[in-house]
Amino acid sequence: MYIIIPLAKGDPLHLQLYVAITGIILTIGAASNAPILFINSNEYNKAYKKKFKILNKSIKKIIQRNQQRTTPVVSLQRSI
């Protein structure tokens, strides 16, 4: 019932709420497309695995490139 009330009111805040709720529902619907295709289609399953393998390799290269090697530092105590 609350979703219908913002349409009846001319308040911009209620209209913004209605648009936001509609946008969230649309985003969830669009985002659920990929997992459903991955589960149900062999062609999409192969394509996703191929792309994830390429993506995984490139991420590993970036991580290895950005790692800094550490050198141990030894501090010697001077006796007075």
CSV table of N, CA and C in Angstrom, one decimal:
chain,number,residue,atom,x,y,z
A,1,MET,N,0.8,-1.2,0.0
A,1,MET,CA,0.0,0.0,0.0
A,1,MET,C,0.9,1.3,0.0
A,2,TYR,N,2.0,1.2,0.7
A,2,TYR,CA,2.9,2.4,0.8
A,2,TYR,C,3.5,2.8,-0.6
A,3,ILE,N,3.7,1.8,-1.5
A,3,ILE,CA,4.3,2.1,-2.8
A,3,ILE,C,3.3,2.9,-3.6
A,4,ILE,N,2.0,2.7,-3.5
A,4,ILE,CA,1.0,3.4,-4.2
A,4,ILE,C,0.8,4.8,-3.7
A,5,ILE,N,1.0,5.1,-2.5
A,5,ILE,CA,0.8,6.4,-1.9
A,5,ILE,C,1.7,7.5,-2.5
A,6,PRO,N,3.0,7.2,-2.8
A,6,PRO,CA,3.8,8.2,-3.3
A,6,PRO,C,3.3,8.7,-4.7
A,7,LEU,N,2.6,7.9,-5.5
A,7,LEU,CA,2.1,8.3,-6.7
A,7,LEU,C,0.9,9.3,-6.5
A,8,ALA,N,0.2,9.1,-5.5
A,8,ALA,CA,-1.0,10.0,-5.2
A,8,ALA,C,-0.5,11.3,-4.7
A,9,LYS,N,0.6,11.4,-4.0
A,9,LYS,CA,1.1,12.7,-3.5
A,9,LYS,C,2.0,13.3,-4.5
A,10,GLY,N,2.1,14.6,-4.5
A,10,GLY,CA,2.9,15.3,-5.5
A,10,GLY,C,4.3,15.7,-4.9
A,11,ASP,N,4.6,15.2,-3.7
A,11,ASP,CA,5.8,15.5,-3.0
A,11,ASP,C,7.0,14.9,-3.7
A,12,PRO,N,8.0,15.7,-4.0
A,12,PRO,CA,9.2,15.2,-4.7
A,12,PRO,C,10.0,14.1,-3.9
A,13,LEU,N,9.9,14.2,-2.6
A,13,LEU,CA,10.6,13.1,-1.8
A,13,LEU,C,9.9,11.8,-1.9
A,14,HIS,N,8.6,11.8,-2.0
A,14,HIS,CA,7.9,10.5,-2.2
A,14,HIS,C,8.2,10.0,-3.6
A,15,LEU,N,8.2,10.9,-4.6
A,15,LEU,CA,8.5,10.5,-5.9
A,15,LEU,C,9.9,9.9,-6.0
A,16,GLN,N,10.8,10.5,-5.4
A,16,GLN,CA,12.2,10.0,-5.4
A,16,GLN,C,12.3,8.6,-4.7
A,17,LEU,N,11.5,8.4,-3.7
A,17,LEU,CA,11.5,7.1,-3.0
A,17,LEU,C,10.9,6.0,-4.0
A,18,TYR,N,9.9,6.4,-4.7
A,18,TYR,CA,9.2,5.4,-5.6
A,18,TYR,C,10.2,5.1,-6.8
A,19,VAL,N,10.9,6.1,-7.3
A,19,VAL,CA,11.9,5.8,-8.4
A,19,VAL,C,13.1,5.0,-7.8
A,20,ALA,N,13.5,5.2,-6.6
A,20,ALA,CA,14.6,4.4,-6.0
A,20,ALA,C,14.2,3.0,-5.9
A,21,ILE,N,13.0,2.7,-5.4
A,21,ILE,CA,12.5,1.3,-5.2
A,21,ILE,C,12.4,0.6,-6.5
A,22,THR,N,11.9,1.3,-7.5
A,22,THR,CA,11.8,0.7,-8.9
A,22,THR,C,13.2,0.5,-9.4
A,23,GLY,N,14.1,1.4,-9.2
A,23,GLY,CA,15.5,1.1,-9.7
A,23,GLY,C,16.2,0.0,-9.0
A,24,ILE,N,16.0,-0.2,-7.8
A,24,ILE,CA,16.5,-1.3,-7.0
A,24,ILE,C,16.0,-2.7,-7.6
A,25,ILE,N,14.7,-2.7,-7.8
A,25,ILE,CA,14.1,-3.9,-8.3
A,25,ILE,C,14.6,-4.2,-9.7
A,26,LEU,N,14.8,-3.2,-10.5
A,26,LEU,CA,15.3,-3.4,-11.9
A,26,LEU,C,16.8,-3.9,-11.9
A,27,THR,N,17.6,-3.3,-11.0
A,27,THR,CA,19.0,-3.7,-10.8
A,27,THR,C,19.1,-5.2,-10.4
A,28,ILE,N,18.3,-5.6,-9.4
A,28,ILE,CA,18.3,-7.0,-9.0
A,28,ILE,C,17.9,-7.9,-10.1
A,29,GLY,N,16.9,-7.5,-10.9
A,29,GLY,CA,16.5,-8.4,-12.0
A,29,GLY,C,17.6,-8.5,-13.0
A,30,ALA,N,18.3,-7.4,-13.3
A,30,ALA,CA,19.3,-7.4,-14.4
A,30,ALA,C,20.5,-8.2,-13.9
A,31,ALA,N,20.9,-8.1,-12.6
A,31,ALA,CA,22.0,-8.8,-12.1
A,31,ALA,C,21.8,-10.3,-11.9
A,32,SER,N,20.6,-10.7,-11.8
A,32,SER,CA,20.3,-12.1,-11.7
A,32,SER,C,20.4,-12.9,-13.0
A,33,ASN,N,20.5,-12.1,-14.1
A,33,ASN,CA,20.6,-12.8,-15.4
A,33,ASN,C,21.8,-13.6,-15.6
A,34,ALA,N,23.0,-13.2,-15.2
A,34,ALA,CA,24.2,-13.9,-15.4
A,34,ALA,C,24.3,-15.2,-14.7
A,35,PRO,N,24.0,-15.3,-13.4
A,35,PRO,CA,24.0,-16.6,-12.7
A,35,PRO,C,23.1,-17.6,-13.2
A,36,ILE,N,21.9,-17.1,-13.7
A,36,ILE,CA,20.9,-18.0,-14.2
A,36,ILE,C,21.4,-18.6,-15.5
A,37,LEU,N,22.0,-17.8,-16.4
A,37,LEU,CA,22.6,-18.3,-17.6
A,37,LEU,C,23.7,-19.2,-17.4
A,38,PHE,N,24.6,-18.9,-16.4
A,38,PHE,CA,25.7,-19.8,-16.0
A,38,PHE,C,25.3,-21.1,-15.6
A,39,ILE,N,24.2,-21.2,-14.9
A,39,ILE,CA,23.7,-22.5,-14.4
A,39,ILE,C,23.0,-23.3,-15.5
A,40,ASN,N,22.2,-22.7,-16.3
A,40,ASN,CA,21.4,-23.4,-17.3
A,40,ASN,C,21.9,-23.6,-18.7
A,41,SER,N,22.9,-22.9,-19.1
A,41,SER,CA,23.4,-23.0,-20.4
A,41,SER,C,24.9,-23.4,-20.5
A,42,ASN,N,25.1,-24.5,-21.3
A,42,ASN,CA,26.5,-25.0,-21.4
A,42,ASN,C,27.4,-24.0,-22.1
A,43,GLU,N,26.8,-23.3,-23.2
A,43,GLU,CA,27.6,-22.3,-23.9
A,43,GLU,C,28.1,-21.2,-23.0
A,44,TYR,N,27.1,-20.6,-22.3
A,44,TYR,CA,27.5,-19.5,-21.3
A,44,TYR,C,28.4,-20.0,-20.3
A,45,ASN,N,28.2,-21.2,-19.8
A,45,ASN,CA,29.1,-21.8,-18.8
A,45,ASN,C,30.5,-21.8,-19.3
A,46,LYS,N,30.8,-22.3,-20.5
A,46,LYS,CA,32.1,-22.3,-21.1
A,46,LYS,C,32.7,-20.9,-21.3
A,47,ALA,N,31.8,-20.0,-21.7
A,47,ALA,CA,32.3,-18.7,-22.0
A,47,ALA,C,32.7,-18.0,-20.7
A,48,TYR,N,31.9,-18.1,-19.6
A,48,TYR,CA,32.2,-17.5,-18.3
A,48,TYR,C,33.5,-18.1,-17.8
A,49,LYS,N,33.6,-19.4,-17.8
A,49,LYS,CA,34.9,-20.0,-17.3
A,49,LYS,C,36.1,-19.5,-18.1
A,50,LYS,N,36.0,-19.4,-19.4
A,50,LYS,CA,37.1,-18.9,-20.2
A,50,LYS,C,37.4,-17.4,-19.8
A,51,LYS,N,36.4,-16.6,-19.6
A,51,LYS,CA,36.7,-15.2,-19.3
A,51,LYS,C,37.2,-15.1,-17.8
A,52,PHE,N,36.7,-15.9,-16.9
A,52,PHE,CA,37.1,-15.8,-15.5
A,52,PHE,C,38.6,-16.3,-15.4
A,53,LYS,N,39.0,-17.3,-16.3
A,53,LYS,CA,40.4,-17.7,-16.3
A,53,LYS,C,41.3,-16.6,-16.8
A,54,ILE,N,40.9,-15.9,-17.8
A,54,ILE,CA,41.7,-14.8,-18.3
A,54,ILE,C,41.8,-13.7,-17.3
A,55,LEU,N,40.6,-13.4,-16.6
A,55,LEU,CA,40.6,-12.3,-15.6
A,55,LEU,C,41.4,-12.7,-14.4
A,56,ASN,N,41.4,-14.0,-14.0
A,56,ASN,CA,42.2,-14.4,-12.9
A,56,ASN,C,43.6,-14.3,-13.1
A,57,LYS,N,44.1,-14.7,-14.4
A,57,LYS,CA,45.5,-14.6,-14.7
A,57,LYS,C,46.0,-13.1,-14.7
A,58,SER,N,45.1,-12.2,-15.2
A,58,SER,CA,45.6,-10.8,-15.3
A,58,SER,C,45.6,-10.2,-13.9
A,59,ILE,N,44.7,-10.6,-13.0
A,59,ILE,CA,44.7,-10.1,-11.6
A,59,ILE,C,46.0,-10.6,-10.9
A,60,LYS,N,46.3,-11.9,-11.1
A,60,LYS,CA,47.5,-12.4,-10.5
A,60,LYS,C,48.8,-11.7,-11.0
A,61,LYS,N,48.8,-11.4,-12.2
A,61,LYS,CA,50.0,-10.6,-12.8
A,61,LYS,C,50.1,-9.2,-12.1
A,62,ILE,N,49.0,-8.6,-12.0
A,62,ILE,CA,49.0,-7.3,-11.3
A,62,ILE,C,49.4,-7.3,-9.9
A,63,ILE,N,48.9,-8.3,-9.2
A,63,ILE,CA,49.3,-8.5,-7.8
A,63,ILE,C,50.8,-8.8,-7.6
A,64,GLN,N,51.3,-9.7,-8.5
A,64,GLN,CA,52.7,-10.0,-8.4
A,64,GLN,C,53.6,-8.9,-8.8
A,65,ARG,N,53.1,-8.0,-9.7
A,65,ARG,CA,53.9,-6.9,-10.1
A,65,ARG,C,54.0,-5.8,-9.1
A,66,ASN,N,52.9,-5.7,-8.3
A,66,ASN,CA,52.9,-4.7,-7.2
A,66,ASN,C,53.5,-5.1,-5.9
A,67,GLN,N,53.9,-6.3,-5.8
A,67,GLN,CA,54.5,-6.8,-4.5
A,67,GLN,C,55.9,-6.2,-4.4
A,68,GLN,N,56.2,-5.7,-3.2
A,68,GLN,CA,57.5,-5.2,-3.0
A,68,GLN,C,58.3,-6.2,-2.1
A,69,ARG,N,59.5,-6.4,-2.5
A,69,ARG,CA,60.3,-7.4,-1.8
A,69,ARG,C,60.9,-6.6,-0.6
A,70,THR,N,60.9,-7.3,0.5
A,70,THR,CA,61.5,-6.7,1.7
A,70,THR,C,62.9,-7.3,2.0
A,71,THR,N,63.7,-6.5,2.5
A,71,THR,CA,65.0,-7.0,2.8
A,71,THR,C,65.2,-6.8,4.3
A,72,PRO,N,65.7,-7.8,5.0
A,72,PRO,CA,65.8,-7.7,6.4
A,72,PRO,C,66.9,-6.7,6.8
A,73,VAL,N,66.5,-6.0,7.9
A,73,VAL,CA,67.5,-5.0,8.4
A,73,VAL,C,67.9,-5.4,9.8
A,74,VAL,N,69.2,-5.5,9.9
A,74,VAL,CA,69.8,-5.9,11.2
A,74,VAL,C,70.4,-4.7,11.9
A,75,SER,N,70.0,-4.5,13.1
A,75,SER,CA,70.5,-3.3,13.8
A,75,SER,C,71.5,-3.9,14.9
A,76,LEU,N,72.6,-3.3,14.9
A,76,LEU,CA,73.6,-3.8,15.9
A,76,LEU,C,73.7,-2.8,17.1
A,77,GLN,N,73.8,-3.4,18.2
A,77,GLN,CA,73.8,-2.6,19.5
A,77,GLN,C,75.3,-2.3,19.7
A,78,ARG,N,75.5,-1.0,19.9
A,78,ARG,CA,76.9,-0.6,20.2
A,78,ARG,C,77.0,-0.5,21.7
A,79,SER,N,78.1,-1.1,22.2
A,79,SER,CA,78.3,-1.0,23.6
A,79,SER,C,79.2,0.2,23.9
A,80,ILE,N,78.9,0.9,25.0
A,80,ILE,CA,79.6,2.2,25.3
A,80,ILE,C,80.6,1.9,26.4
